[in-house]
């Protein structure tokens, strides 16, 4: 049974940092891409960052230069380091692994940027 568990969200002031984690189980994690999405209240879910099995990364324009996605295959974990957080980064953050013919999602972790 594939399971993804996100953690690391919380309340942070503008300009602050958080590191999100997505831990996977039940899947050959290292061969699959992993994606971080976010969904703000009243908005559609959007893709934030991706990393493929080889470590290649891509980012949404809105987070380039501020967020860094990385993976530790030995720990079956993908991280999203978020720096210089802005009010508009407030959202629920989800990781997704497209694998075995379907998409697997975690339950999400909430990030609130507020002064």
mmCIF file of C-alpha atoms in Angstrom:
data_model
loop_
_atom_site.group_PDB
_atom_site.id
_atom_site.type_symbol
_atom_site.label_atom_id
_atom_site.label_comp_id
_atom_site.label_asym_id
_atom_site.label_seq_id
_atom_site.Cartn_x
_atom_site.Cartn_y
_atom_site.Cartn_z
ATOM 1 C CA UNK A 1 0.000 0.000 0.000
ATOM 2 C CA UNK A 2 1.455 3.300 -1.129
ATOM 3 C CA UNK A 3 1.427 6.054 1.449
ATOM 4 C CA UNK A 4 2.726 9.621 1.328
ATOM 5 C CA UNK A 5 2.978 11.666 4.505
ATOM 6 C CA UNK A 6 3.750 15.383 4.483
ATOM 7 C CA UNK A 7 4.993 17.333 7.457
ATOM 8 C CA UNK A 8 6.750 20.562 8.335
ATOM 9 C CA UNK A 9 4.001 23.082 7.793
ATOM 10 C CA UNK A 10 3.171 25.786 10.271
ATOM 11 C CA UNK A 11 2.813 29.482 10.916
ATOM 12 C CA UNK A 12 5.670 31.716 9.834
ATOM 13 C CA UNK A 13 6.186 35.439 9.373
ATOM 14 C CA UNK A 14 6.836 36.952 5.959
ATOM 15 C CA UNK A 15 10.471 36.491 5.043
ATOM 16 C CA UNK A 16 10.740 33.358 7.131
ATOM 17 C CA UNK A 17 11.541 29.791 6.143
ATOM 18 C CA UNK A 18 10.028 26.351 6.442
ATOM 19 C CA UNK A 19 11.093 22.937 5.266
ATOM 20 C CA UNK A 20 8.408 20.512 4.214
ATOM 21 C CA UNK A 21 8.971 16.766 4.052
ATOM 22 C CA UNK A 22 7.166 14.087 2.086
ATOM 23 C CA UNK A 23 7.906 10.552 3.235
ATOM 24 C CA UNK A 24 6.865 7.706 0.960
ATOM 25 C CA UNK A 25 6.263 4.059 1.736
ATOM 26 C CA UNK A 26 5.104 1.105 -0.322
ATOM 27 C CA UNK A 27 6.610 2.393 -3.562
ATOM 28 C CA UNK A 28 9.946 2.125 -5.381
ATOM 29 C CA UNK A 29 10.447 5.746 -4.541
ATOM 30 C CA UNK A 30 13.774 6.420 -6.214
ATOM 31 C CA UNK A 31 12.551 5.782 -9.766
ATOM 32 C CA UNK A 32 9.574 8.121 -9.678
ATOM 33 C CA UNK A 33 9.207 11.848 -9.987
ATOM 34 C CA UNK A 34 7.780 13.655 -6.997
ATOM 35 C CA UNK A 35 5.800 16.850 -7.209
ATOM 36 C CA UNK A 36 4.817 19.461 -4.647
ATOM 37 C CA UNK A 37 1.486 21.181 -5.174
ATOM 38 C CA UNK A 38 -0.297 23.796 -3.155
ATOM 39 C CA UNK A 39 -3.858 24.954 -2.849
ATOM 40 C CA UNK A 40 -4.781 28.283 -1.353
ATOM 41 C CA UNK A 41 -8.304 28.956 -0.064
ATOM 42 C CA UNK A 42 -10.669 29.511 -2.968
ATOM 43 C CA UNK A 43 -8.023 28.738 -5.567
ATOM 44 C CA UNK A 44 -7.144 25.799 -7.760
ATOM 45 C CA UNK A 45 -4.353 23.448 -6.827
ATOM 46 C CA UNK A 46 -1.122 24.499 -8.522
ATOM 47 C CA UNK A 47 2.171 22.791 -9.188
ATOM 48 C CA UNK A 48 5.000 24.324 -7.196
ATOM 49 C CA UNK A 49 8.055 22.159 -7.780
ATOM 50 C CA UNK A 50 9.071 18.805 -9.212
ATOM 51 C CA UNK A 51 12.040 16.491 -9.019
ATOM 52 C CA UNK A 52 12.574 13.447 -11.189
ATOM 53 C CA UNK A 53 14.340 10.235 -10.366
ATOM 54 C CA UNK A 54 17.630 11.651 -11.618
ATOM 55 C CA UNK A 55 17.364 14.734 -9.462
ATOM 56 C CA UNK A 56 16.357 17.184 -12.170
ATOM 57 C CA UNK A 57 14.194 19.958 -10.733
ATOM 58 C CA UNK A 58 11.632 22.399 -12.075
ATOM 59 C CA UNK A 59 9.797 25.232 -10.349
ATOM 60 C CA UNK A 60 6.815 27.461 -10.800
ATOM 61 C CA UNK A 61 7.841 31.008 -11.676
ATOM 62 C CA UNK A 62 6.272 32.263 -8.477
ATOM 63 C CA UNK A 63 8.712 30.309 -6.294
ATOM 64 C CA UNK A 64 11.908 30.277 -8.362
ATOM 65 C CA UNK A 65 14.879 31.429 -6.373
ATOM 66 C CA UNK A 66 13.013 30.998 -3.076
ATOM 67 C CA UNK A 67 12.056 27.305 -2.935
ATOM 68 C CA UNK A 68 14.316 24.302 -3.359
ATOM 69 C CA UNK A 69 13.127 20.753 -3.890
ATOM 70 C CA UNK A 70 15.457 17.879 -3.070
ATOM 71 C CA UNK A 71 15.268 14.182 -2.392
ATOM 72 C CA UNK A 72 16.957 11.623 -0.189
ATOM 73 C CA UNK A 73 16.193 8.258 -1.727
ATOM 74 C CA UNK A 74 17.788 6.407 1.184
ATOM 75 C CA UNK A 75 15.111 7.929 3.402
ATOM 76 C CA UNK A 76 12.311 7.786 0.810
ATOM 77 C CA UNK A 77 11.875 11.486 1.409
ATOM 78 C CA UNK A 78 11.474 14.596 -0.701
ATOM 79 C CA UNK A 79 11.948 18.016 0.833
ATOM 80 C CA UNK A 80 10.716 21.448 -0.080
ATOM 81 C CA UNK A 81 12.867 24.163 1.444
ATOM 82 C CA UNK A 82 10.904 27.392 1.381
ATOM 83 C CA UNK A 83 12.747 30.636 2.015
ATOM 84 C CA UNK A 84 11.709 34.288 1.835
ATOM 85 C CA UNK A 85 8.116 33.268 2.352
ATOM 86 C CA UNK A 86 5.415 35.651 1.257
ATOM 87 C CA UNK A 87 1.818 36.097 2.309
ATOM 88 C CA UNK A 88 0.736 34.568 -0.988
ATOM 89 C CA UNK A 89 2.564 31.334 -0.181
ATOM 90 C CA UNK A 90 -0.156 30.557 2.354
ATOM 91 C CA UNK A 91 -1.755 27.293 1.268
ATOM 92 C CA UNK A 92 -2.087 23.611 1.930
ATOM 93 C CA UNK A 93 0.898 21.835 0.424
ATOM 94 C CA UNK A 94 0.659 18.341 -1.011
ATOM 95 C CA UNK A 95 3.124 15.914 -2.500
ATOM 96 C CA UNK A 96 2.232 13.668 -5.390
ATOM 97 C CA UNK A 97 3.910 10.643 -6.900
ATOM 98 C CA UNK A 98 2.669 9.513 -10.314
ATOM 99 C CA UNK A 99 3.382 5.824 -10.221
ATOM 100 C CA UNK A 100 1.965 2.388 -11.008
ATOM 101 C CA UNK A 101 -0.624 3.847 -13.376
ATOM 102 C CA UNK A 102 -2.151 6.333 -10.998
ATOM 103 C CA UNK A 103 -1.367 9.392 -8.896
ATOM 104 C CA UNK A 104 -0.708 9.045 -5.192
ATOM 105 C CA UNK A 105 -1.286 12.047 -2.929
ATOM 106 C CA UNK A 106 -0.470 12.801 0.628
ATOM 107 C CA UNK A 107 -2.905 14.352 3.074
ATOM 108 C CA UNK A 108 -1.266 17.755 2.937
ATOM 109 C CA UNK A 109 0.401 20.099 5.377
ATOM 110 C CA UNK A 110 -0.741 23.641 6.047
ATOM 111 C CA UNK A 111 1.525 26.619 5.596
ATOM 112 C CA UNK A 112 0.399 29.996 6.880
ATOM 113 C CA UNK A 113 2.466 33.098 6.258
ATOM 114 C CA UNK A 114 1.240 35.939 8.407
ATOM 115 C CA UNK A 115 2.574 38.862 10.376
#
